[in-house]
Structures are given as C-alpha cells and as structure tokens.
Tab-separated table of C-alpha atoms and ligand atoms in Angstrom:
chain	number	residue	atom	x	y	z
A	212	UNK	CA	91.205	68.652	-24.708
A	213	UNK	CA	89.922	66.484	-27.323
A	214	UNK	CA	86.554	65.094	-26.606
A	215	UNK	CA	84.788	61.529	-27.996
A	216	UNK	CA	81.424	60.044	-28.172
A	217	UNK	CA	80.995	56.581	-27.980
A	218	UNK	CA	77.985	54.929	-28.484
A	219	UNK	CA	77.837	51.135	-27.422
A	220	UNK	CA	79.943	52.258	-24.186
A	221	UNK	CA	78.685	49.750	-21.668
A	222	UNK	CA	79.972	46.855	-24.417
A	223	UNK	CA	83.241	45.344	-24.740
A	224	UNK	CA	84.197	47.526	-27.488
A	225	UNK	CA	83.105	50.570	-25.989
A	226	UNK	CA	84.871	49.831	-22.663
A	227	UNK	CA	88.402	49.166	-24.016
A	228	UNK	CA	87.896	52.532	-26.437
A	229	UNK	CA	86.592	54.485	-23.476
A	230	UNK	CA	90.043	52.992	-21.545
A	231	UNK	CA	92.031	54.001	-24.597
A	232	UNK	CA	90.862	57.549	-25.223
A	233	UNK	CA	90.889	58.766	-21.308
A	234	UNK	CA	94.845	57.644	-21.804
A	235	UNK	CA	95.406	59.933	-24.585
A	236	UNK	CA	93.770	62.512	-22.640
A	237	UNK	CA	90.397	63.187	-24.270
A	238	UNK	CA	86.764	63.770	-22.717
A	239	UNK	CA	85.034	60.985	-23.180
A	240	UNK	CA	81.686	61.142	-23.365
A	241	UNK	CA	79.291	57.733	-23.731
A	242	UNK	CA	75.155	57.163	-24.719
A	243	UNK	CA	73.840	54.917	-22.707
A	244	UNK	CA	69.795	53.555	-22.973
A	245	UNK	CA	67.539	53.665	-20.036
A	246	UNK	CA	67.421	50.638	-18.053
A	247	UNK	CA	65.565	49.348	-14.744
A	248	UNK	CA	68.756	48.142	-13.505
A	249	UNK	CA	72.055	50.003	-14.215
A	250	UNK	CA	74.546	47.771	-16.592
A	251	UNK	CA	77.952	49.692	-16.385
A	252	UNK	CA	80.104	46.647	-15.236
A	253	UNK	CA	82.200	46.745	-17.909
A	254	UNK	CA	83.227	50.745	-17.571
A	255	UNK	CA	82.613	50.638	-13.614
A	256	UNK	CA	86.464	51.119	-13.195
A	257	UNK	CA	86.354	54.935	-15.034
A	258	UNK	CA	83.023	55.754	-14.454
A	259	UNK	CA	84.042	58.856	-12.566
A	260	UNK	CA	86.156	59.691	-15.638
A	261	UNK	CA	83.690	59.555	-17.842
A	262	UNK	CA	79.863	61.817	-18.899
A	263	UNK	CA	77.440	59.223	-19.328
A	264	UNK	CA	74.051	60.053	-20.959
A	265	UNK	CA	70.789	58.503	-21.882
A	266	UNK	CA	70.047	58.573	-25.435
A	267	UNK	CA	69.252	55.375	-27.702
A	268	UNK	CA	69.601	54.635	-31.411
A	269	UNK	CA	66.157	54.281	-32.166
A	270	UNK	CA	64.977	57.736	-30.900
A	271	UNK	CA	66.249	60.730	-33.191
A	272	UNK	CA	65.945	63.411	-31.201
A	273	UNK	CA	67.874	61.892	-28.506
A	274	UNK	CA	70.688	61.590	-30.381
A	275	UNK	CA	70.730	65.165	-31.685
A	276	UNK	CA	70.139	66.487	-28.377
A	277	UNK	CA	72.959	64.300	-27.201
A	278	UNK	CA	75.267	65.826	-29.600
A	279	UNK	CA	74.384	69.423	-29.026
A	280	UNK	CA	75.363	68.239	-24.684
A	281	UNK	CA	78.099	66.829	-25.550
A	282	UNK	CA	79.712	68.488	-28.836
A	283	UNK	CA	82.282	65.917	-29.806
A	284	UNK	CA	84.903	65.642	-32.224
A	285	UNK	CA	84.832	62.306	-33.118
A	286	UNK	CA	81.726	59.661	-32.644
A	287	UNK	CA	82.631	56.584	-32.488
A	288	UNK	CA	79.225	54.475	-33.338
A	289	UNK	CA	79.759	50.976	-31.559
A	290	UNK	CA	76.201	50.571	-30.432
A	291	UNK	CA	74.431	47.976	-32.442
A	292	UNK	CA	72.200	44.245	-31.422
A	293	UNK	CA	75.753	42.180	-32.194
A	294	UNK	CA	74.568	38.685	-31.324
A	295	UNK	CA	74.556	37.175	-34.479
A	296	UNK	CA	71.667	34.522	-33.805
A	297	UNK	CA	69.442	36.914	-32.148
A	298	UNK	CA	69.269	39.015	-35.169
A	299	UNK	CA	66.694	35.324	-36.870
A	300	UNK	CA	64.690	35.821	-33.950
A	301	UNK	CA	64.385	39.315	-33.772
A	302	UNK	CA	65.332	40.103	-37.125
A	303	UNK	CA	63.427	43.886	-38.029
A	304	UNK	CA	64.926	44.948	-34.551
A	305	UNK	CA	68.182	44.194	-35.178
A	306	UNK	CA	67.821	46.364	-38.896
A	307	UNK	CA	66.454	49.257	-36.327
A	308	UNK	CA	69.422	48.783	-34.274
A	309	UNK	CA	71.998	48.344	-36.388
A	310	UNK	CA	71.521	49.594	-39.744
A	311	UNK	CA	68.678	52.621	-39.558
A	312	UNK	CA	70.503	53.500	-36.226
A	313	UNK	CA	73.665	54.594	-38.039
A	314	UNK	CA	71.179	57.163	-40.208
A	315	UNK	CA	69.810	57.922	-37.423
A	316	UNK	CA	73.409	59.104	-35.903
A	317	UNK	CA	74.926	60.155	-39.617
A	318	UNK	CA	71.467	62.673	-40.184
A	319	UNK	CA	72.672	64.070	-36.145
A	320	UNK	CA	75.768	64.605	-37.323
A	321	UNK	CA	74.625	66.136	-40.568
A	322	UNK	CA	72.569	68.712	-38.575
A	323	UNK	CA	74.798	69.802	-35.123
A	324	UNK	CA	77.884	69.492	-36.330
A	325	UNK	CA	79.081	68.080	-40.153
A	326	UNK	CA	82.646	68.527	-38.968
A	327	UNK	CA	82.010	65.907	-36.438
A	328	UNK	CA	84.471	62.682	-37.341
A	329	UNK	CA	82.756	59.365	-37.516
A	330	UNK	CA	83.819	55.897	-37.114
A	331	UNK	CA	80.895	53.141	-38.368
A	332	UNK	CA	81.809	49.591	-36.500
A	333	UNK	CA	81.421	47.369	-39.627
A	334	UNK	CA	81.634	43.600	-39.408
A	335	UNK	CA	83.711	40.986	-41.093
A	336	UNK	CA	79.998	39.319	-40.814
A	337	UNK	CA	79.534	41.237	-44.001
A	338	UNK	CA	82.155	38.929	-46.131
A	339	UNK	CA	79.530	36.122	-44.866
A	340	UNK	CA	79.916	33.652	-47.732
A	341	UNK	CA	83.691	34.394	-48.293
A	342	UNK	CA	83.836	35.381	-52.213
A	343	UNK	CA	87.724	35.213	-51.780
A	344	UNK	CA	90.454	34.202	-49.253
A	345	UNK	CA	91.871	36.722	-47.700
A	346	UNK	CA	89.093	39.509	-47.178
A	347	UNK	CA	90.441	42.846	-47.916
A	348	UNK	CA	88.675	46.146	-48.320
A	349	UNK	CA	87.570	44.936	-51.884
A	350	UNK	CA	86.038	41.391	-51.413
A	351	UNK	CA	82.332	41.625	-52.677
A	352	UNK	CA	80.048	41.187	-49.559
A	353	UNK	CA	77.475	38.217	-49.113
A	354	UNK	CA	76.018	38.723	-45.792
A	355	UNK	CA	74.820	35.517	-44.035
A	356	UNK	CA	72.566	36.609	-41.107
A	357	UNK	CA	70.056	39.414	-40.665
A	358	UNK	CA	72.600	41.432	-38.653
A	359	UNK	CA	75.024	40.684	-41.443
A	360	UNK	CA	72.717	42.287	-43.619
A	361	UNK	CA	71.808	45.395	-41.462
A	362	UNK	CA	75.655	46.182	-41.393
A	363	UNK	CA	75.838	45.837	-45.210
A	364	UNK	CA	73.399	49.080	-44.781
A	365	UNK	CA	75.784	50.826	-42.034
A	366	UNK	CA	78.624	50.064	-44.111
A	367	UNK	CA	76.836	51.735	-46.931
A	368	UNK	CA	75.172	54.503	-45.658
A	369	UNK	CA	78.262	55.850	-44.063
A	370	UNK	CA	80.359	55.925	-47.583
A	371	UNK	CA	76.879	57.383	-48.865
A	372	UNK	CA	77.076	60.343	-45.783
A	373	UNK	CA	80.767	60.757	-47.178
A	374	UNK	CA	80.451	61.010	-50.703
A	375	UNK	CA	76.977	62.894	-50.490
A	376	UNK	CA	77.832	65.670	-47.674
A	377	UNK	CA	81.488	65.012	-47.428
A	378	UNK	CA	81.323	63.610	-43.949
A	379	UNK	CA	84.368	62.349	-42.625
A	380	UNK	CA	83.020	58.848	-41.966
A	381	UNK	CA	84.840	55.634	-41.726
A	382	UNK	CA	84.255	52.155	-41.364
A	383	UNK	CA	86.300	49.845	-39.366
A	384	UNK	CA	85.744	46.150	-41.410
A	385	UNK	CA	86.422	44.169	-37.410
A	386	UNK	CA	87.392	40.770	-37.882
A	387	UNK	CA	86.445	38.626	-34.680
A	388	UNK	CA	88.168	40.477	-31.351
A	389	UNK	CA	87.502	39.095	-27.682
A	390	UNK	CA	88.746	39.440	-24.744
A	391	UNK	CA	87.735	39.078	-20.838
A	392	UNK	CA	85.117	41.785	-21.345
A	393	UNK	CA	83.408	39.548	-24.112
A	394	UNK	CA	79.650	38.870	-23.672
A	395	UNK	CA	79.578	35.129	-22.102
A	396	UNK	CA	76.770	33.992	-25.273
A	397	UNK	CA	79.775	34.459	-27.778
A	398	UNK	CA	81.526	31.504	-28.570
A	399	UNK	CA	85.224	32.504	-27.208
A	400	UNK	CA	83.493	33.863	-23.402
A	401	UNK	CA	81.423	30.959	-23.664
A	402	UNK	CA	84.336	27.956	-23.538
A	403	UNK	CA	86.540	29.933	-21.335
A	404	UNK	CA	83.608	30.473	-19.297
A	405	UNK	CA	82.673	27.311	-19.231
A	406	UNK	CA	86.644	25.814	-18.691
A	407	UNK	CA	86.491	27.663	-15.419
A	408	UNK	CA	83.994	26.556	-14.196
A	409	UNK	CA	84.120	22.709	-14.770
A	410	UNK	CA	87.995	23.381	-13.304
A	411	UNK	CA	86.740	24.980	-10.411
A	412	UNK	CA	84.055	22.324	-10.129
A	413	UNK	CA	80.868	24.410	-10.917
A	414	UNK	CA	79.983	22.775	-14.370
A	415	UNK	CA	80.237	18.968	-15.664
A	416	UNK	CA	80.056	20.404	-19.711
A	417	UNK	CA	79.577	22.703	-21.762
A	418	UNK	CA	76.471	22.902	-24.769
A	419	UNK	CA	78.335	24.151	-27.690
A	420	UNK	CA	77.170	24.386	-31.857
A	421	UNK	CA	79.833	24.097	-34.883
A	422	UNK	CA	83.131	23.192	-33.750
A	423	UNK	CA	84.358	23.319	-37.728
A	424	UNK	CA	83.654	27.294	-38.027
A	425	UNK	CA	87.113	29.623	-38.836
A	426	UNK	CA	87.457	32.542	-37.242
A	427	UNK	CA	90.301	35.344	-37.285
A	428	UNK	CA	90.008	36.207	-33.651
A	429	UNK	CA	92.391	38.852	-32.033
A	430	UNK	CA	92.211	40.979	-28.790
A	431	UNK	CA	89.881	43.189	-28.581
A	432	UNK	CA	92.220	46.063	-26.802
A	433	UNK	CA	94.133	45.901	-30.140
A	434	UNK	CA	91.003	46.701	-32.037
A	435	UNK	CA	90.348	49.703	-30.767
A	436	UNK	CA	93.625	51.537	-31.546
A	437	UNK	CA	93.116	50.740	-34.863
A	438	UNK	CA	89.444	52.695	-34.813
A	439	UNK	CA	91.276	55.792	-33.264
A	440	UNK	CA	93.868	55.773	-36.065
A	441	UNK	CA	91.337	55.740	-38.462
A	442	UNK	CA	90.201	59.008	-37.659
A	443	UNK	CA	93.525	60.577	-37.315
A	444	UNK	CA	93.627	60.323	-40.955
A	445	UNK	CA	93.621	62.756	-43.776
A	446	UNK	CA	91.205	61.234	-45.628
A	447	UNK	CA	88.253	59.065	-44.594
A	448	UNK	CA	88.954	55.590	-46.142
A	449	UNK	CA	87.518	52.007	-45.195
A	450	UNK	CA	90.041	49.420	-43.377
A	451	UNK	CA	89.710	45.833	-42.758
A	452	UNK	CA	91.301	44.951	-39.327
A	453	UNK	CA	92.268	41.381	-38.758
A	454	UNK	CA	95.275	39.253	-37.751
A	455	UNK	CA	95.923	37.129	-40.670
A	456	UNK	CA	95.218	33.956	-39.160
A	457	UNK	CA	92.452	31.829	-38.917
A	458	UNK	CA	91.408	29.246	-36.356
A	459	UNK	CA	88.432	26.644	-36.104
A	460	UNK	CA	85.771	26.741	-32.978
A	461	UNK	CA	87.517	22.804	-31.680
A	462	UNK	CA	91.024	25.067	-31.586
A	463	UNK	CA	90.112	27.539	-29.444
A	464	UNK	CA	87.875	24.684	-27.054
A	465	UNK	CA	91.207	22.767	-27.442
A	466	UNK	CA	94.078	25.261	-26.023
A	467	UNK	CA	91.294	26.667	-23.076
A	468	UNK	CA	90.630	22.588	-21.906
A	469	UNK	CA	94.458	21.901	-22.266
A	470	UNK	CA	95.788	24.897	-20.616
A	471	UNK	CA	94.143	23.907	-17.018
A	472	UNK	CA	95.292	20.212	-18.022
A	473	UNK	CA	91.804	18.661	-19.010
A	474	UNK	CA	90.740	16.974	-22.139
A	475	UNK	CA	88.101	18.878	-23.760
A	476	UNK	CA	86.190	15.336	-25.187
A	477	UNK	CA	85.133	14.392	-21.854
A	478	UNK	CA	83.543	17.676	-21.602
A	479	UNK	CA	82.109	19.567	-24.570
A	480	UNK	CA	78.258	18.482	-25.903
A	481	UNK	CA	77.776	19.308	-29.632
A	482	UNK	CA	73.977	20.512	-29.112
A	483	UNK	CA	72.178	20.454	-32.916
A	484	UNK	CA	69.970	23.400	-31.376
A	485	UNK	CA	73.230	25.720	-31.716
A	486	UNK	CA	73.672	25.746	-35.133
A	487	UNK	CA	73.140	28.263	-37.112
A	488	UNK	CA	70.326	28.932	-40.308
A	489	UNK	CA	72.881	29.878	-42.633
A	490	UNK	CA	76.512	29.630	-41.575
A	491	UNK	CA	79.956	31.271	-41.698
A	492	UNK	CA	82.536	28.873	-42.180
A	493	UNK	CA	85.440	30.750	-42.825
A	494	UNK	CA	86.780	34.581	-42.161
A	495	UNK	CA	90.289	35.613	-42.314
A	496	UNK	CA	91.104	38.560	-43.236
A	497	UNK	CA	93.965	40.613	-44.721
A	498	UNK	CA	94.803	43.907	-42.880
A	499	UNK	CA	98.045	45.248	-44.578
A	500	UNK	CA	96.110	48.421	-45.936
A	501	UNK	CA	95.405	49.185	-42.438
A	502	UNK	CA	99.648	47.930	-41.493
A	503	UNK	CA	100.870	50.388	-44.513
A	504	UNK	CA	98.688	53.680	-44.007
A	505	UNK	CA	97.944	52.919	-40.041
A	506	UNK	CA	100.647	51.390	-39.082
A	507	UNK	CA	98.405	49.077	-37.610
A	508	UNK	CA	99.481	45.322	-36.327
A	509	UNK	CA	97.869	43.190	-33.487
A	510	UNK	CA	99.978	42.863	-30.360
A	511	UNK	CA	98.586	39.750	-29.121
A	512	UNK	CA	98.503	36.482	-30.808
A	513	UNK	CA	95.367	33.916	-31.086
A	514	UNK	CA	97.573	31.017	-28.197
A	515	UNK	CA	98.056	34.369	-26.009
A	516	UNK	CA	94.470	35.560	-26.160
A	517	UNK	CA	92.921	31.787	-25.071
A	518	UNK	CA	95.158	31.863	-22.066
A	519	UNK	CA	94.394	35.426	-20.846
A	520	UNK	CA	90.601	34.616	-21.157
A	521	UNK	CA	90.876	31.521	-19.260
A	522	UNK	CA	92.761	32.844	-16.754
A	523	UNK	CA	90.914	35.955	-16.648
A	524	UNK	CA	87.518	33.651	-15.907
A	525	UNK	CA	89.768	31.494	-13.708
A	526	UNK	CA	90.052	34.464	-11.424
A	527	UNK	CA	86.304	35.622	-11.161
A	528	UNK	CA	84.659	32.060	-10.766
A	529	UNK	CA	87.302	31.185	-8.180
A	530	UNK	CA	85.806	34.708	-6.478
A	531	UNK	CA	81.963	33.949	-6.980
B	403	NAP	P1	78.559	44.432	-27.440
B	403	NAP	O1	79.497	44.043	-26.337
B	403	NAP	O2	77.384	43.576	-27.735
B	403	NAP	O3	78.045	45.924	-27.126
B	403	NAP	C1	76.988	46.493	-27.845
B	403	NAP	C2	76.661	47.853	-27.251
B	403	NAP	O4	75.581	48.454	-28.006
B	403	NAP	C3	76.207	47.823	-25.798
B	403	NAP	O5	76.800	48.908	-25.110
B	403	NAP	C4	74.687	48.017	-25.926
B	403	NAP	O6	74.120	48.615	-24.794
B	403	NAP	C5	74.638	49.003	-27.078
B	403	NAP	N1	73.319	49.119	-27.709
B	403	NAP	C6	72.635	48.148	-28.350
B	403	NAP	N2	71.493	48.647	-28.837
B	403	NAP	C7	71.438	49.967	-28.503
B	403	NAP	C8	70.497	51.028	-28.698
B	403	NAP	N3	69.373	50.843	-29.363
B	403	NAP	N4	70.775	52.256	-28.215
B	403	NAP	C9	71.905	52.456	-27.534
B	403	NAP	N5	72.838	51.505	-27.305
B	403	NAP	C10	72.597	50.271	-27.771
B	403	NAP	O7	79.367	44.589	-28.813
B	403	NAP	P2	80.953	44.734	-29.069
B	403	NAP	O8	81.540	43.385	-29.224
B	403	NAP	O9	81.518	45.701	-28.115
B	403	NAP	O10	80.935	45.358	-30.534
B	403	NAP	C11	80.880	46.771	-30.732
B	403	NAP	C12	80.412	47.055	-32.144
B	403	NAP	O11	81.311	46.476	-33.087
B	403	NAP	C13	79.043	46.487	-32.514
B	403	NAP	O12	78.442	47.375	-33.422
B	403	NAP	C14	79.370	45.169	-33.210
B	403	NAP	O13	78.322	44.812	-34.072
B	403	NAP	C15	80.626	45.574	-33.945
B	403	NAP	N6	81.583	44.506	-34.240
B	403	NAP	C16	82.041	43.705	-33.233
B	403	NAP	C17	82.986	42.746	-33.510
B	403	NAP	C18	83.533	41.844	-32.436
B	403	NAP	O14	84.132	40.829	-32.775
B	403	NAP	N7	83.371	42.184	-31.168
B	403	NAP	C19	83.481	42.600	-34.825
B	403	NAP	C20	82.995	43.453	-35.808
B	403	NAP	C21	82.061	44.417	-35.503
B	403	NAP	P3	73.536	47.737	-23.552
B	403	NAP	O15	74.705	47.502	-22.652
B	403	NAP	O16	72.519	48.643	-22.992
B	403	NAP	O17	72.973	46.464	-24.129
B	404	GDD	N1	77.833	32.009	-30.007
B	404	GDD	C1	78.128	30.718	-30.210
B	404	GDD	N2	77.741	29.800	-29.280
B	404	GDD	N3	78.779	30.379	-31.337
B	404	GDD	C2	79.092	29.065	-31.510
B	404	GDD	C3	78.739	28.091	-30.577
B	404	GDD	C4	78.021	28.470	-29.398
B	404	GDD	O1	77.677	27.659	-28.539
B	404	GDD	N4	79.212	26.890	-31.031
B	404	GDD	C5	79.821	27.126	-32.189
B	404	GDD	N5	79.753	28.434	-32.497
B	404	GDD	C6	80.274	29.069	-33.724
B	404	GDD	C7	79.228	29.890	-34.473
B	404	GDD	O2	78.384	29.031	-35.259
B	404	GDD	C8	80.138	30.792	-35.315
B	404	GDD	O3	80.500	30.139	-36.507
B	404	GDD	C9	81.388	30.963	-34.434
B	404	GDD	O4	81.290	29.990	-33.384
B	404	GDD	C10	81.542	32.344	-33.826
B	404	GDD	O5	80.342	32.708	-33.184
B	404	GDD	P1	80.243	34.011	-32.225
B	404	GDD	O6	81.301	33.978	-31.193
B	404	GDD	O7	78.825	34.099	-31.768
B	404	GDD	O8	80.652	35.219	-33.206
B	404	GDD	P2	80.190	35.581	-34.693
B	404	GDD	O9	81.366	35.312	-35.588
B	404	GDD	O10	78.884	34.990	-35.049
B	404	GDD	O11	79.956	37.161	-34.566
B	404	GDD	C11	80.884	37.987	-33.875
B	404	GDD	O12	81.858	38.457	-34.766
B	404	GDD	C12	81.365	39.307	-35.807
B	404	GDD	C13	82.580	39.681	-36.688
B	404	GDD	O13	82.816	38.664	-37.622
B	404	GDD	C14	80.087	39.133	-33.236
B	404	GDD	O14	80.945	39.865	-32.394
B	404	GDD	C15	79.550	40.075	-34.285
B	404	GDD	O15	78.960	41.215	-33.647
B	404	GDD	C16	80.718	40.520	-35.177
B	404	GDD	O16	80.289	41.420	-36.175
C-alpha cells in the first residue's frame, strides 16, 4: 500500500486529493495545525480513513518528526495562506507560510527520506501581469500580490531542491479550480453563496469588487488528478494545468443569478473597498504539455461548474 502526505488537508484541495488517493488505495496521511476548535468539515466524510497529525509549516521540527511518523512516498505540499488579499495585510506571514514553508518541507525531505516524491502547489498567480496569452510552462512570471510573490519562491526553491539534490519535486502551475468545497471569501463561493441565499430569501445583495477580472476557472476534483499524475512520472517536470478558457467575474455572477431565474443587476453592489492594490486582469492558460505527457484534460466545463456550485449552496442554505 502506497502511502501520501498531504499538507493543506482540511482545504479544498487537500480534501478532494485526500478523496482521490483513498480510491486508488493508498494511506493517506494529512498535517493538520493546532486549533481551539477542530476545522475538519471539509474531510469529515473520511476522517476514519484517514491519520491526521499536528504539525505546521512554520515549525521545522514538526515537520521532520512528521515525516519520520508517517514515512510517505509522495508529499503533496498544498498548505499555504491562499487568500490573495490577505497576503497586503499580512504580507511577511504569508512569505512564512507559503514560500519559506516549502524549505521548510523540501530541507525534511532532504534529511528523512530524499526518495520522498514531492508535489509544490504553484499558482497561476505567478503569471500576475500576463507577459503572453496563453500561459504555458515558459511565460516569464510577474507576480502581482505578496502571495504571488511568495509562490515565485516555492516555485523556485523546489526546481532548486531538484537540480541541487536531485529531488523528485514538481510543481503543479493551478490555474483557478473551485468547487462546493471552495472557501466562501473567494470570488466563485462567494456569488453562489450569495445566489442562494437571496433565492432562499436570506440576503437582499451581494458586496462584490471587479466584475471585469478573467479567470480560467475549472473544477477543482479535476485538479487534483492532474497533481497525482505528476508524480507518476519518470522525470520531475513543471506543468501548467488549466482549461483553456477564460471567463470575466460579471460571467460567472451572470449564469449563478440566471440559473435560479433572477437578474443579477437588481442584486450585486460593486463595493470600491474590494478592489484590489495591484490587479490580475487576465489568466488563461495553456495545458497541452500536461494533455500530451499526462494525458491530462478537465472533465467539467466552466457553464457545468456554476450550476453544481449553486446548486450545491442551494442545498445547504435550504438546510440551515
Ligand atoms: P485552502 O482551501 O485555502 O487550504 C489551505 C490549507 O493550508 C488549509 O488546509 C490550511 O489549514 C493549510 N495551512 C495554511 N497555513 C498552514 C500552516 N502554517 N501549517 C499547516 N497548514 C496550513 O487552499 P486550496 O484552494 O485548497 O489550495 C491548495 C493549495 O494550492 C494552496 O497552496 C494554494 O495556494 C494553491 N493553489 C490553489 C489554487 C486554487 O484555485 N484553489 C490555484 C493555484 C494554487 P487550516 O484549515 O488550518 O486553515
Ligand atoms: N475574493 C474576491 N471577492 N474576489 C473578487 C471579488 C470579491 O468580492 N470581486 C471581484 N473579485 C475578483 C478579484 O479581484 C480577482 O480578480 C478575481 O475575482 C478572483 O479572485 P479570487 O476568487 O479571490 O481568486 P484569485 O484569482 O485572487 O486567487 C485564487 O486563484 C489563484 C490561482 O490563480 C486563489 O485560489 C489562489 O490561492 C490561487 O493561487
């Protein structure tokens, strides 16, 4: 039996990885950081499947001791501060987080077990200031946001572990992926969120920033195959993941208010307090290195993903 680390467990990523590994039989282990209160919603469902133990990013011998428990094959490294406007307010926290914490993991590795396989979540976030359209696996970065910049460093650091040590590390370049698990302050949860409950009668509007930002969004339960098949490989290599397609923030607010028959103008506020200090106005990415040597494509499409989400927040407000 195979066995996985995932780090970043109790997230969205983490859950649907945790769901996809347990189905190809491995033992899946997960770091989790203290907390008063317990946060395992998202993985409540296969918690008795799963090892959970306390270790955090910012604590190095914690995460070596956490190896030695657990001795994995593979790490997947998902933990990170992902909110993209919490990483202005609390900007040397998120580089602690989310770039000195993959170190922090890569020098654990380095010291259990160097055999250990490692996938790095890296961000289309990096492309920031798109130097070309498509983003592939070669587009210069220009980071736009601290956390942008902090993954820069992860990205860096783990082809710097590979080509120093001869790790087998790869990074996973994500595009946008959501799903029902998504954190309600991103903007997808947010307007499906909020759709439900103005249908249900809960809410009269909902606050949102730029309606003019592109994303590439797909699902996040895609996503995740694609960072298993990465480290099925025979050689650690970089992929970008994405669908191809790009959509603006008013789309996505369109479809959700449309498919439970409202019109989203007599709802949605643009609030000036939501934009951003330096934006992203366009990702879309181009993932046919990751469709030729992964054999890699997204299974659900951008109109298929805003329905599930409504539906799927349909279905809890109506129960709350
Ligand atoms: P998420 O839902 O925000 O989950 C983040 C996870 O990291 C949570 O489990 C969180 O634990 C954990 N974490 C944060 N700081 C930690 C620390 N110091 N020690 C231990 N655990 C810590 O994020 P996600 O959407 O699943 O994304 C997963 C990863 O992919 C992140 O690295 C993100 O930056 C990256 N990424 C995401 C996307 C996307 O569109 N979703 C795209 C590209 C890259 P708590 O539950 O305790 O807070
Ligand atoms: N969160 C949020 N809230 N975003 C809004 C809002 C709002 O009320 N109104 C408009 N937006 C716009 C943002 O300005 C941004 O251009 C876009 O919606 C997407 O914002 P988020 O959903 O917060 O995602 P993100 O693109 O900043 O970051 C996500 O994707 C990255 C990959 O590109 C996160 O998951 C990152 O962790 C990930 O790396």
């Amino acid at each position: 039996m195979k066995r996985a680390l995932i780090t970043g467990i109790t997230g969205q990523d983490g859950s649907y990885l945790a769901d996809f590994l347990l189905a190809k039989g491995y033992e899946v282990f997960g770091m989790v950081r203290r907390a008063s209160t317990e946060n395992f919603e998202r993985i409540e469902h296969i918690r008795s499947r799963i090892h959970l133990h306390q270790a955090d990013l910012l604590d190095q011998l914690s995460v070596i001791e956490l190896l030695k428990e657990s001795k994995p094959q593979e790490v997947y490294n998902l933990a990170a501060q992902s909110f993209v406007p919490t990483s202005w307010t609390q900007p040397t926290l998120t580089g602690e987080f989310t770039a000195l914490g993959v170190t922090k993991m890569l020098e654990a590795i380095k010291l259990v077990d160097p055999a250990i396989r490692f996938y790095q979540a890296s961000s289309s976030e990096m492309f920031g200031k798109v130097q070309e359209t498509p983003q592939n696996e070669n587009t210069p970065f220009y980071p736009r946001s601290p956390y942008g910049v902090a993954k820069v460093y992860g990205h860096f650091i783990s082809i710097n572990y590979r080509e120093s040590y001869n790790l087998f590390c790869v990074s996973g370049i994500l595009f946008n992926h959501e799903s029902p698990r998504r954190g309600k302050e991103f903007v997808t949860r947010k307007i499906t969120d909020g759709v439900a409950r103005i249908k249900l009668g809960k809410a009269n509007e909902v606050r949102l920033g730029n309606l003019d930002a592109q994303r590439d969004w797909g699902f996040a339960g895609d996503y995740v195959r694609a960072m298993w098949l990465m480290l099925q490989q025979h050689q650690p290599e970089d992929y970008v993941i994405a669908t191809g397609q790009s959509h603006s923030v008013q789309e996505f607010v369109e479809l959700a208010f449309k498919h439970v028959g409202l019109d989203w103008r007599n709802y949605v506020i643009v609030d000036p307090s939501l934009f951003r200090p330096a934006e992203v106005n366009h990702l879309r990415g181009d993932a046919s290195k990751a469709a030729q040597k992964l054999g890699w494509k997204p299974e659900i499409a951008f109109e298929e993903l805003v329905v599930k989400m409504v539906e799927a927040d349909l279905e809890r407000v109506r129960h709350t």
